[in-house]
XYZ file of C-alpha atoms in Angstrom:
567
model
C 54.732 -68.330 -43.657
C 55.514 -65.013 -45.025
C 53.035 -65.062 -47.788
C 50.174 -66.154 -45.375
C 51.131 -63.341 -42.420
C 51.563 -59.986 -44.829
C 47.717 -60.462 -45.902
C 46.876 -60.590 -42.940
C 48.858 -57.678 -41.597
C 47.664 -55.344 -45.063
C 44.204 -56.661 -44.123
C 44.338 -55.206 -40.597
C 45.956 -51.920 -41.871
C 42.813 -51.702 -44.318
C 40.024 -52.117 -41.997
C 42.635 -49.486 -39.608
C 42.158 -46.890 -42.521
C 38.705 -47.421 -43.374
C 37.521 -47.293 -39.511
C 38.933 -43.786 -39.638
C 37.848 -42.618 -42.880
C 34.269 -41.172 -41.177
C 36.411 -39.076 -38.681
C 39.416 -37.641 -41.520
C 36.451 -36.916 -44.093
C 34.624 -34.476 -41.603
C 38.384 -33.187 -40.722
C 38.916 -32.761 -44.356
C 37.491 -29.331 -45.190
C 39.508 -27.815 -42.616
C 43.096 -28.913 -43.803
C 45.935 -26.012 -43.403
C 46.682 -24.002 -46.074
C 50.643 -23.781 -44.921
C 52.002 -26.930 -42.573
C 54.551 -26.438 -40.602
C 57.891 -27.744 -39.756
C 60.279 -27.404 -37.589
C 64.206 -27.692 -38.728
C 66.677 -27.970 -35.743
C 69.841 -29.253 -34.954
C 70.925 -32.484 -37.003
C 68.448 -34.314 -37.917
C 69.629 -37.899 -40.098
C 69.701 -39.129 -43.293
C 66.856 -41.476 -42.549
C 64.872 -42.549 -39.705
C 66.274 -45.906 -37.708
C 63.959 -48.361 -37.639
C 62.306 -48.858 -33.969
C 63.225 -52.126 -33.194
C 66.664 -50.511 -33.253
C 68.417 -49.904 -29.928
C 70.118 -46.625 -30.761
C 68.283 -44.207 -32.717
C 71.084 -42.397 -34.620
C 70.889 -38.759 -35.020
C 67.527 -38.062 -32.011
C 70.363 -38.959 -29.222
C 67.760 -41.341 -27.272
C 66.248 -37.712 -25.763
C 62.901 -39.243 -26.030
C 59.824 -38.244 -28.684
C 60.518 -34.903 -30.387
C 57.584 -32.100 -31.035
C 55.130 -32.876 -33.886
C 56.768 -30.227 -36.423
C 60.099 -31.466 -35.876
C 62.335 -32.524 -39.040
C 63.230 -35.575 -37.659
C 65.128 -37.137 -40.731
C 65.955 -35.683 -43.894
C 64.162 -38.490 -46.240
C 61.146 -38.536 -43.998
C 61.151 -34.336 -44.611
C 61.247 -35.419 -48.389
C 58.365 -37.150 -48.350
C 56.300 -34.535 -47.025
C 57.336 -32.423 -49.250
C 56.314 -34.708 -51.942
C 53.192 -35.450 -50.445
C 51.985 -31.857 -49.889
C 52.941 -30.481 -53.384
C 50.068 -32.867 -54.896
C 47.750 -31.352 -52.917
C 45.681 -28.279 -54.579
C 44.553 -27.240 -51.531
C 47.845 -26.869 -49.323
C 49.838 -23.498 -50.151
C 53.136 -23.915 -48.517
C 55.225 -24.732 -45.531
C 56.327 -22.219 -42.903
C 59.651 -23.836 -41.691
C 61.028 -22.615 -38.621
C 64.583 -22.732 -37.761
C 66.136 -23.278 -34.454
C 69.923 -24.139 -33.802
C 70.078 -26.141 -37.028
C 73.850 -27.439 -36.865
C 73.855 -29.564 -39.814
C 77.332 -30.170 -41.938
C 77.266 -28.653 -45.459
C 76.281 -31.906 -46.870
C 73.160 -31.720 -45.026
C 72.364 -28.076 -46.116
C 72.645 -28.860 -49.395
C 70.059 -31.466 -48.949
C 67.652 -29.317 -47.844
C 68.255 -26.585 -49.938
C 67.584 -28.513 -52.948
C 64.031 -30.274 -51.325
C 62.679 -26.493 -50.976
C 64.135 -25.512 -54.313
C 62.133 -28.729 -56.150
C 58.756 -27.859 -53.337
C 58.855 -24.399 -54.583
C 58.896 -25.058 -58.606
C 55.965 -27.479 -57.541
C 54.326 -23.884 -57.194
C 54.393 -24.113 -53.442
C 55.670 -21.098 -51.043
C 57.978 -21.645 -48.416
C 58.120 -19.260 -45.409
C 61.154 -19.165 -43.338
C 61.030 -17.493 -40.020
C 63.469 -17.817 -37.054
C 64.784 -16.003 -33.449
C 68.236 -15.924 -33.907
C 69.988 -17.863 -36.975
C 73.404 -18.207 -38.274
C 75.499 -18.025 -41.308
C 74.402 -21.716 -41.748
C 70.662 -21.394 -41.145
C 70.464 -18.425 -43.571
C 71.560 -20.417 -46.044
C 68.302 -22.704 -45.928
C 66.641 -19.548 -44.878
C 67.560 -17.995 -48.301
C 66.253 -20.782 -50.558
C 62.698 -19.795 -49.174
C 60.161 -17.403 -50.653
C 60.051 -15.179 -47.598
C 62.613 -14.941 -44.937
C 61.270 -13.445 -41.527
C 63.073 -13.379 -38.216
C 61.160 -12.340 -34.661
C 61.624 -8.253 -33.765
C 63.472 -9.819 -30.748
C 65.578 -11.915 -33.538
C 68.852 -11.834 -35.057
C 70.894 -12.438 -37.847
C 74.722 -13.517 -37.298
C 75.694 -13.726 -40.954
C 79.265 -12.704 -40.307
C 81.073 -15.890 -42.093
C 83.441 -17.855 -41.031
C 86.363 -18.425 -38.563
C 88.814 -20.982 -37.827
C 90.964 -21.581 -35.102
C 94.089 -23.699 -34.705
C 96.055 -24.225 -31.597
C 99.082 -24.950 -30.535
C 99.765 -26.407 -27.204
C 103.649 -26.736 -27.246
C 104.813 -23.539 -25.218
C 102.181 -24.378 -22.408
C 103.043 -28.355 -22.303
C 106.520 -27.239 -21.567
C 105.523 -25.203 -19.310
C 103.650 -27.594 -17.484
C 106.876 -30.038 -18.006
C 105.441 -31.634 -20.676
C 107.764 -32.780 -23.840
C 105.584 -34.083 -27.009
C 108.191 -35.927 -28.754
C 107.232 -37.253 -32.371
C 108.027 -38.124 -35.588
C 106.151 -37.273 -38.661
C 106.189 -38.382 -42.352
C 105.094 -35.199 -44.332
C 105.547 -31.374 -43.961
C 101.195 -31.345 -44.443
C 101.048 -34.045 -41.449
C 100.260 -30.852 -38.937
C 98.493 -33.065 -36.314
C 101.146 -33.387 -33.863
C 101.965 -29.746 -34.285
C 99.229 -29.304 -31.563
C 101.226 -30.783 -28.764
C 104.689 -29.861 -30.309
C 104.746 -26.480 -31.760
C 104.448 -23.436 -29.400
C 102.656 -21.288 -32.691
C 100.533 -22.369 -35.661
C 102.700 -23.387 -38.308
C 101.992 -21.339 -41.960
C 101.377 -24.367 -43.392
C 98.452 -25.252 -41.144
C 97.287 -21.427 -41.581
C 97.521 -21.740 -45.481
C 95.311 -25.389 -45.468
C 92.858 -23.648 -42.888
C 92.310 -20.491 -45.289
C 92.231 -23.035 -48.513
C 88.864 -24.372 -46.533
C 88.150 -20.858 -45.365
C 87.945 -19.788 -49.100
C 85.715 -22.484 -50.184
C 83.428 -21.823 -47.274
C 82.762 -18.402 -47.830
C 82.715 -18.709 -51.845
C 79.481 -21.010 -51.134
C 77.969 -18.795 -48.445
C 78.377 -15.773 -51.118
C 77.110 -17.875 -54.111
C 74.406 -19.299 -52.222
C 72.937 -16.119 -50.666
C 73.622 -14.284 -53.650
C 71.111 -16.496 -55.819
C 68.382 -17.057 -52.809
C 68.460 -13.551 -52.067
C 68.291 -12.216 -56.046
C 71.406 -9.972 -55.379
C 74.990 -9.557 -56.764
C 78.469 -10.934 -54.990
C 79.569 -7.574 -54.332
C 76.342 -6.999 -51.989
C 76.516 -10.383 -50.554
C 80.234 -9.679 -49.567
C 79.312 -6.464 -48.140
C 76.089 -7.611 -46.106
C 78.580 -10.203 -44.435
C 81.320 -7.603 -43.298
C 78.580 -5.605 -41.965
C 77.089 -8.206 -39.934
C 75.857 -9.634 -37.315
C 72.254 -7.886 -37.703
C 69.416 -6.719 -35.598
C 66.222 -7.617 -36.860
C 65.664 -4.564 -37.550
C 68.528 -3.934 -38.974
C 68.135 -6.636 -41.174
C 64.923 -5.875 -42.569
C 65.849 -2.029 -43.094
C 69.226 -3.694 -45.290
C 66.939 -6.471 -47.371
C 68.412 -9.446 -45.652
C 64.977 -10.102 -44.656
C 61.493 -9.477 -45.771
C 60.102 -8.342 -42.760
C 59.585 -9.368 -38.907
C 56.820 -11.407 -37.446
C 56.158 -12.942 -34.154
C 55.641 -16.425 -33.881
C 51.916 -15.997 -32.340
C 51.124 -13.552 -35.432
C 52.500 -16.363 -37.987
C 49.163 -17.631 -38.337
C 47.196 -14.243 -39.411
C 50.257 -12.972 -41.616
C 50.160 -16.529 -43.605
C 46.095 -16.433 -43.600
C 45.711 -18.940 -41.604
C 43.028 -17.451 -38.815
C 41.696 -13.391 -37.954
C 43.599 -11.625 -35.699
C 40.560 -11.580 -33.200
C 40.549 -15.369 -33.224
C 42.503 -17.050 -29.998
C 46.073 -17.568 -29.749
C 46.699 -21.333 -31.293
C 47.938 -22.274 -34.339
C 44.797 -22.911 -36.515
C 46.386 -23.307 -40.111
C 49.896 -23.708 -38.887
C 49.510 -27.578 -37.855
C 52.500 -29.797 -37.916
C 52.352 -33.072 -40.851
C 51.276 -35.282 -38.252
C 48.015 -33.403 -37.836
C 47.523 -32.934 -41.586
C 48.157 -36.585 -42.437
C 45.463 -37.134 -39.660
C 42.952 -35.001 -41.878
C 43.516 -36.611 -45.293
C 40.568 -38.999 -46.505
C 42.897 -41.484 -47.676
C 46.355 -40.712 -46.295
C 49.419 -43.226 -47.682
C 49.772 -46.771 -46.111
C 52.936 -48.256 -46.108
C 51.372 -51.748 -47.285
C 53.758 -54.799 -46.393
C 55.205 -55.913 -49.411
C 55.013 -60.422 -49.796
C 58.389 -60.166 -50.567
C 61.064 -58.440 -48.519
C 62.354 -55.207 -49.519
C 66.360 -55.270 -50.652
C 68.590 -54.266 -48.384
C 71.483 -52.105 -48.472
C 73.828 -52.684 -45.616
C 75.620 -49.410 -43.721
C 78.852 -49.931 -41.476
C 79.766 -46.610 -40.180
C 83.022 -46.180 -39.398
C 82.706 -43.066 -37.331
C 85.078 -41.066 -34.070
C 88.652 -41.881 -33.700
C 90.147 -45.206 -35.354
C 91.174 -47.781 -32.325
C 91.868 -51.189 -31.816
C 89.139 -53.148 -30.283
C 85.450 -52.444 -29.862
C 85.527 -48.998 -29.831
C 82.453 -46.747 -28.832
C 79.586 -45.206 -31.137
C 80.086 -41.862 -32.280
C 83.428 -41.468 -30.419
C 85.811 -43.942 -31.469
C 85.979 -46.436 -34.449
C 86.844 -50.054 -32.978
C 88.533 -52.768 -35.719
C 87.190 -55.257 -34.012
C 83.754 -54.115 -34.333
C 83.748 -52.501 -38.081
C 85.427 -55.660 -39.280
C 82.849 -57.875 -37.180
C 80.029 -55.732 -39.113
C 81.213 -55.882 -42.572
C 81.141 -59.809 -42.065
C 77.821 -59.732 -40.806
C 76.511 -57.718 -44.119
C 78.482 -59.635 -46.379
C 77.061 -63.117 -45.066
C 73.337 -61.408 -45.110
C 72.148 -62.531 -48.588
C 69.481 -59.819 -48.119
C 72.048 -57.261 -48.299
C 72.537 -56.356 -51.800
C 75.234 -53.923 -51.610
C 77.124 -52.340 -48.871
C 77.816 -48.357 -47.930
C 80.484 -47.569 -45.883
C 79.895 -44.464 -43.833
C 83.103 -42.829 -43.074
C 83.202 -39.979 -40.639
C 86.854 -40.374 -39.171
C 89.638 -38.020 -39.112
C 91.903 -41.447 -38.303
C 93.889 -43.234 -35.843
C 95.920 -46.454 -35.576
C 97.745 -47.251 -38.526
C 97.031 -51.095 -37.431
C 93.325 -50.805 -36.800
C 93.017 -48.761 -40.481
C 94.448 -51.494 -42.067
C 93.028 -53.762 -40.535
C 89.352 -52.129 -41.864
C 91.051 -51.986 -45.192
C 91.259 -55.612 -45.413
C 87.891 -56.470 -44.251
C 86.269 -53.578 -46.613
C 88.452 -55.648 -49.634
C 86.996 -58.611 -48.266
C 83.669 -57.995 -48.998
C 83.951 -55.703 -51.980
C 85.187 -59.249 -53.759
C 81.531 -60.290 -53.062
C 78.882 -57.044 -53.218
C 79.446 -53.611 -54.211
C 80.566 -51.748 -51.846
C 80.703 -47.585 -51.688
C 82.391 -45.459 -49.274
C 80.590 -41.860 -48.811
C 82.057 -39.038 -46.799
C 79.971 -36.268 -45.652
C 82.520 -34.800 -42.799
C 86.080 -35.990 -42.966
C 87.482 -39.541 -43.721
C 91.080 -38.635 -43.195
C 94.860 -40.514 -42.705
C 92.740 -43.855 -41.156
C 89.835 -42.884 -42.049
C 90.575 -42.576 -46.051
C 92.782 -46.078 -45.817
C 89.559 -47.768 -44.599
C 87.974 -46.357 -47.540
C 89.845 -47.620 -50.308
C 88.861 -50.477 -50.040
C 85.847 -50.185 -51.756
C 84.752 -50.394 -55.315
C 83.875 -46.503 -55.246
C 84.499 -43.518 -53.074
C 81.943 -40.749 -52.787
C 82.406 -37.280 -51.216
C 80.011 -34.044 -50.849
C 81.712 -31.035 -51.988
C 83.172 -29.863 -48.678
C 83.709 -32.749 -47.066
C 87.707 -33.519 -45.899
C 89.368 -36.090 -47.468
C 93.030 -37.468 -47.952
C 95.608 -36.379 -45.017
C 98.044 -39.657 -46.145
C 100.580 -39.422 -43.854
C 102.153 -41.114 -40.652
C 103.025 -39.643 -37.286
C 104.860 -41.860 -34.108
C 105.605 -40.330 -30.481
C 105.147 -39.935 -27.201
C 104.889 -37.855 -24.253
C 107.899 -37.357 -21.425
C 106.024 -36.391 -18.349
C 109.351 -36.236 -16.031
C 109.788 -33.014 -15.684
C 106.378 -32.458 -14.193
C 106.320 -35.480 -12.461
C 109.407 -33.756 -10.608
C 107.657 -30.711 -10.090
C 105.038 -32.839 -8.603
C 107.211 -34.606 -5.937
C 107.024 -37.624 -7.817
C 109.531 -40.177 -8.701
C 110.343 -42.979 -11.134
C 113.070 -45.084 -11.356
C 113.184 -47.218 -14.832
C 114.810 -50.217 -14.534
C 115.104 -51.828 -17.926
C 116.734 -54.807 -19.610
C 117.923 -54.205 -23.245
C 118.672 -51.250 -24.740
C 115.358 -50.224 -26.233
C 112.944 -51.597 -23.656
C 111.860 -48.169 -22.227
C 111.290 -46.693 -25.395
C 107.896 -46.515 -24.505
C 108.082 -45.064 -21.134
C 106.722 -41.169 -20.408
C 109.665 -41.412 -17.876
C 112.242 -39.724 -20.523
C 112.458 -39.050 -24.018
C 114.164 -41.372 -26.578
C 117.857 -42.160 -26.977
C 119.534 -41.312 -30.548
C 119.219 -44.691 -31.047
C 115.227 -45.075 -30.654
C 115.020 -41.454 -32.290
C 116.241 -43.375 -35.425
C 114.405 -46.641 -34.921
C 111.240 -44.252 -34.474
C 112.429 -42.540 -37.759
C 112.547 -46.060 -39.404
C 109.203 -47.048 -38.384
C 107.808 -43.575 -39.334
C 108.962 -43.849 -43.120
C 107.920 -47.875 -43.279
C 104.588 -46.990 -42.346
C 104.108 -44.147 -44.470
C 105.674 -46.223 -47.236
C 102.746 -48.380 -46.588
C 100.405 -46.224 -46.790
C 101.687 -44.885 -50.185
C 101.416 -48.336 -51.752
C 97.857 -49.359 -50.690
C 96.625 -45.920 -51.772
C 98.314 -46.222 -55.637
C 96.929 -49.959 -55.663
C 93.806 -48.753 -55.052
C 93.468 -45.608 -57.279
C 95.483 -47.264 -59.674
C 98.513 -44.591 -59.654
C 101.860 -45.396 -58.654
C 103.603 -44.384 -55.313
C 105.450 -41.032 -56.989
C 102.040 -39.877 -57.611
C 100.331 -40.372 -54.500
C 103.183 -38.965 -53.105
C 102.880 -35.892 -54.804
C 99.224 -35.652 -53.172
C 100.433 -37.095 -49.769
C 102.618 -35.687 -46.812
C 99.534 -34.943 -45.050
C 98.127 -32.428 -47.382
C 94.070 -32.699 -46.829
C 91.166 -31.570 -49.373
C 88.083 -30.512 -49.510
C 85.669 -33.111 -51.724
C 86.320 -30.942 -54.720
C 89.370 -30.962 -54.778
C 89.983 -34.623 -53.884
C 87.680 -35.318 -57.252
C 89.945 -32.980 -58.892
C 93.087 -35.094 -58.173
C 92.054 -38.837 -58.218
C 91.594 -39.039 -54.275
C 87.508 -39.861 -54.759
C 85.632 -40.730 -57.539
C 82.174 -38.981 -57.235
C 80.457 -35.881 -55.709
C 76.878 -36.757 -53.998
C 74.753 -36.866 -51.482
C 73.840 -39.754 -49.119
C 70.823 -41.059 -50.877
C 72.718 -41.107 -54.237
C 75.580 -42.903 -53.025
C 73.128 -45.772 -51.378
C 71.025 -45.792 -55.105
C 74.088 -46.050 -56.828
C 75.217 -48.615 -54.413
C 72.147 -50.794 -55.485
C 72.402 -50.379 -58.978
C 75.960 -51.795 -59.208
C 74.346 -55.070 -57.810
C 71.788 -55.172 -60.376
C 68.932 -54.654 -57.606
C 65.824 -51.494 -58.650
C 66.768 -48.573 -56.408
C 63.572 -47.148 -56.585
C 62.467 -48.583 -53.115
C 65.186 -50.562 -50.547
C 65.433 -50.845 -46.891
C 68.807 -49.478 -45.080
C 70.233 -51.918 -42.330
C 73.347 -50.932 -40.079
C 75.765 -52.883 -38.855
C 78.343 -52.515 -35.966
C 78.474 -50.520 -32.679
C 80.599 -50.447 -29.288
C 81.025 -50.571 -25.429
C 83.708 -48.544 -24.190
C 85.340 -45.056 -24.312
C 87.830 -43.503 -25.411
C 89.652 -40.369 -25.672
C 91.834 -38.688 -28.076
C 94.925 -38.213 -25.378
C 94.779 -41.893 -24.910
C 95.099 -42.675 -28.479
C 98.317 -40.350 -28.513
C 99.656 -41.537 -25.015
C 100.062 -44.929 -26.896
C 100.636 -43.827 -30.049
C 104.855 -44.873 -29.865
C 103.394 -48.201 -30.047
C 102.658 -48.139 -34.110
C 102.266 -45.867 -36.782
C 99.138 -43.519 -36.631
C 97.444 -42.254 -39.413
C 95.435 -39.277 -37.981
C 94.189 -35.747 -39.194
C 93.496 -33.407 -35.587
C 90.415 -31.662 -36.076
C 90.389 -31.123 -32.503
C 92.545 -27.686 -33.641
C 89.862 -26.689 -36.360
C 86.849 -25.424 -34.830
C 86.230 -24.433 -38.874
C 85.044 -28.546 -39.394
C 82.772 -28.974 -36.517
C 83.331 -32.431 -36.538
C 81.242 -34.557 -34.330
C 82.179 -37.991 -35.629
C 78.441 -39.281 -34.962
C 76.455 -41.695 -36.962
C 73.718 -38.875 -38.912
C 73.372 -41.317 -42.115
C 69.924 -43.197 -40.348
């Protein structure tokens, strides 16, 4: 049926094109000589396809504007397109609140890096940008910011908190029980300062952060470290300001874009004549590209994110990571013959030590039948590493955080503000540990040790599937354990991961280990969820079993999000 429906369907798309060809060859003359784009917030890895339900990284918010960036390999693509053509000069890209991870800046520093040795000139120009957005900004050919503008490049800061002094306060008690000095996540709720070793992991990130942001700025830009370092302690900038120290090449409005980049007099009106976004230039191309339907299907490269907080259950998209759900999706794409190769997409800082597992075992599962490569963009952490060793490979961009093997157990005892409240509980209990559970009181000497027990079993655990899979013994991973976290670099440095990429790599790489041409495959994505969730809940429970979780809710330095941005 297939063979005698895609004719048909490339036969219709032909007589589409060739209907329009009369209107696109009088529109051709008058193609832009710049095109432009629009780069803001976070836009994905790839589009999702529309028949999908949730379109991953454009929050259901409805269409976006023309210009907008609206996935990273559909940005590509322009690019690609554009640079063959004689008569197209450059791009002006304008920034606005771009909020992408490092990953994702590195992305798109490198596609205007290979646009521009295609001879092409890139024009940045923004209001108000950040440490982040100058960073694209800088691997243009002009930077310009509105006279109204401004530049924050001031670095970066990180803040930790600790929330023990004002839980106790409150009448509050976090009691729990750790496995690691490096396991710092329950130091939120139980310490009453930051601890030094939380400060010294939060400056080792701090360092590599600002290292890039020199580097990276220092080459765009054409000038040494030493001037980088002191443009950024003399920050945040004025436009003017900014222009007058070099940080820019000059100020623009966004209605005089047009004239400075050639594209229409001064005296003309007010609209963007030679500024038009790629939808309009595609529109004005004699023969644009067709995507022709192939006779036979396209490969397919299966993605199970495994994204938010690790739970039991279903879980919910972007929020919280259900077992029930990942493990249902990893069956799905291991069943789909279509499916070549699986990657899974961990953005997780953790979360039940049962539930991780639990993903382990499904991710082994399936690695016994496809290749299967983990990639981590933003943090796969405690849980969120476990469920990642289970594949054949484990891929991580350079700042990503990875590792945090450790255990934590506890609870909360609530009675002292429940008797500030008026309220009052009476447990009754049968056996000597059945309230062990209960926020009614802390835990006897007794439980304190059973909870002690359980703490070192499950860390134990953790130690032996993580030197099965990296093929080290326990001592070793020990050494690298007790909750200590890395960036990606450093996690390649000490066995933790076993490549540095991108996205797109990781998925090509993914198809050549099954033996399928990467050149050209379709993405497919399994799994989803129904309810919420919320971090407190996960720790009000968390007596109940081991939990292997990082807290990034103290770093405002990761900006983790936990969403699906891979498609």
């Amino acid at each position: 049926m297939r063979f005698l429906v895609i004719p048909l369907i490339n036969l219709l798309v032909l007589l589409r094109v060739l209907l329009g060809l009369p209107f696109r060859l009088l529109g051709a003359r008058s193609r832009p000589a710049y095109v432009r784009f629009r780069l803001a917030g976070d836009p994905p890895y790839r589009e999702r396809p529309r028949r999908a339900r949730l379109p991953l990284g454009l929050g259901g918010q409805g269409r976006p504007e023309p210009a907008t960036v609206t996935s990273l390999e559909g940005f590509r693509e322009a690019l690609e397109l554009l640079a063959k053509d004689a008569k197209v000069k450059g791009i002006l890209l304008v920034m606005e609140d771009l909020a992408v991870p490092p990953a994702k800046r590195e992305v798109l520093v490198k596609l205007l890096e290979d646009f521009r040795a295609a001879g092409k000139r890139v024009v940045a120009w923004a209001v108000m940008v950040d440490s982040l957005g100058y960073q694209v900004m800088c691997a243009a050919d002009e930077v310009l910011l509105s006279p109204a503008g401004r530049l924050d490049l001031v670095g970066f800061a990180a803040e930790a908190l600790a929330l023990g002094e004002g839980l106790g306060r409150l009448g509050i008690k976090a009691h729990f029980f750790r496995r690691g000095a490096y396991k710092t996540a329950p130091e939120l709720y139980t310490h009453a300062h930051v601890s030094d070793i939380q400060r010294q992991t939060l400056e080792s990130f701090l360092d590599e952060r600002y290292v890039d942001l020199v580097d990276s700025v220092a080459r765009g830009r054409r000038r040494t470290p030493e001037e980088v370092r002191a443009w950024i302690d003399g920050g945040p900038y004025s436009a003017k300001r900014a222009a007058a120290a070099g940080l820019i090449d000059g100020m623009c409005d966004e209605a005089d874009l047009p004239a400075r980049l050639g594209g229409k007099k001064e005296d003309e009106d007010e609209d963007d004549e030679g500024l038009e976004p790629m939808p309009m230039y595609r529109a004005r191309l004699p023969w644009p590209p067709v995507r022709w339907r192939p006779l036979r299907p396209k490969p397919r490269l299966g993605v199970v994110p495994v994204s938010g907080m690790i739970v039991s259950g279903k879980g919910t998209p972007g929020r919280a990571a259900g077992s029930d759900t990942v493990v249902k999706a990893l069956r799905a794409a291991g069943r789909n013959r279509r499916v070549k190769a699986v990657v899974l997409y961990v953005a997780s800082p953790g979360g039940s030590a049962v539930a991780s597992e639990i993903m382990l075992e499904a991710v082994q599962r399936v690695a016994k039948k496809k290749p299967v490569i983990a990639f981590v963009d933003q943090v796969a952490a405690s849980g969120g590493y476990m469920a990642a060793l289970g594949a054949r490979e484990i891929w991580a961009t350079p700042h990503a955080v990875v590792g945090s093997i450790g255990v934590f157990v506890g609870k909360f005892d609530t009675s002292e503000l429940m008797e500030k409240l008026g309220v009052h509980r009476t447990l009754v209990t049968r056996g000597e540990t059945a309230g062990i559970y209960s926020s009614s009181r802390g835990f006897t000497e007794h439980e304190r040790a059973l909870m002690e027990l359980e703490t070192e079993e499950t860390y134990q655990a953790f130690l032996e599937h993580v030197a099965k899979a990296r093929g080290r013994t326990k001592e070793e991973i020990h050494a690298l354990g007790e909750g200590r976290v890395y960036s990606g670099s450093r996690a390649l440095g000490v066995g933790l991961v076993d490549k540095l990429g991108g996205f797109e790599e990781a998925c090509r790489h993914a198809m050549v280990l099954a033996k399928v041409p990467a050149e050209r495959f379709e993405l497919q994505t399994y799994g989803g969820g129904e309810r919420g969730f919320s971090l407190l809940k996960l720790l009000l429970g968390s007596a109940r079993a081991g939990v292997y979780a990082f807290c990034p809710t103290a770093w405002s330095l990761l900006g983790f999000k936990g969403g699906e941005r891979f498609e």
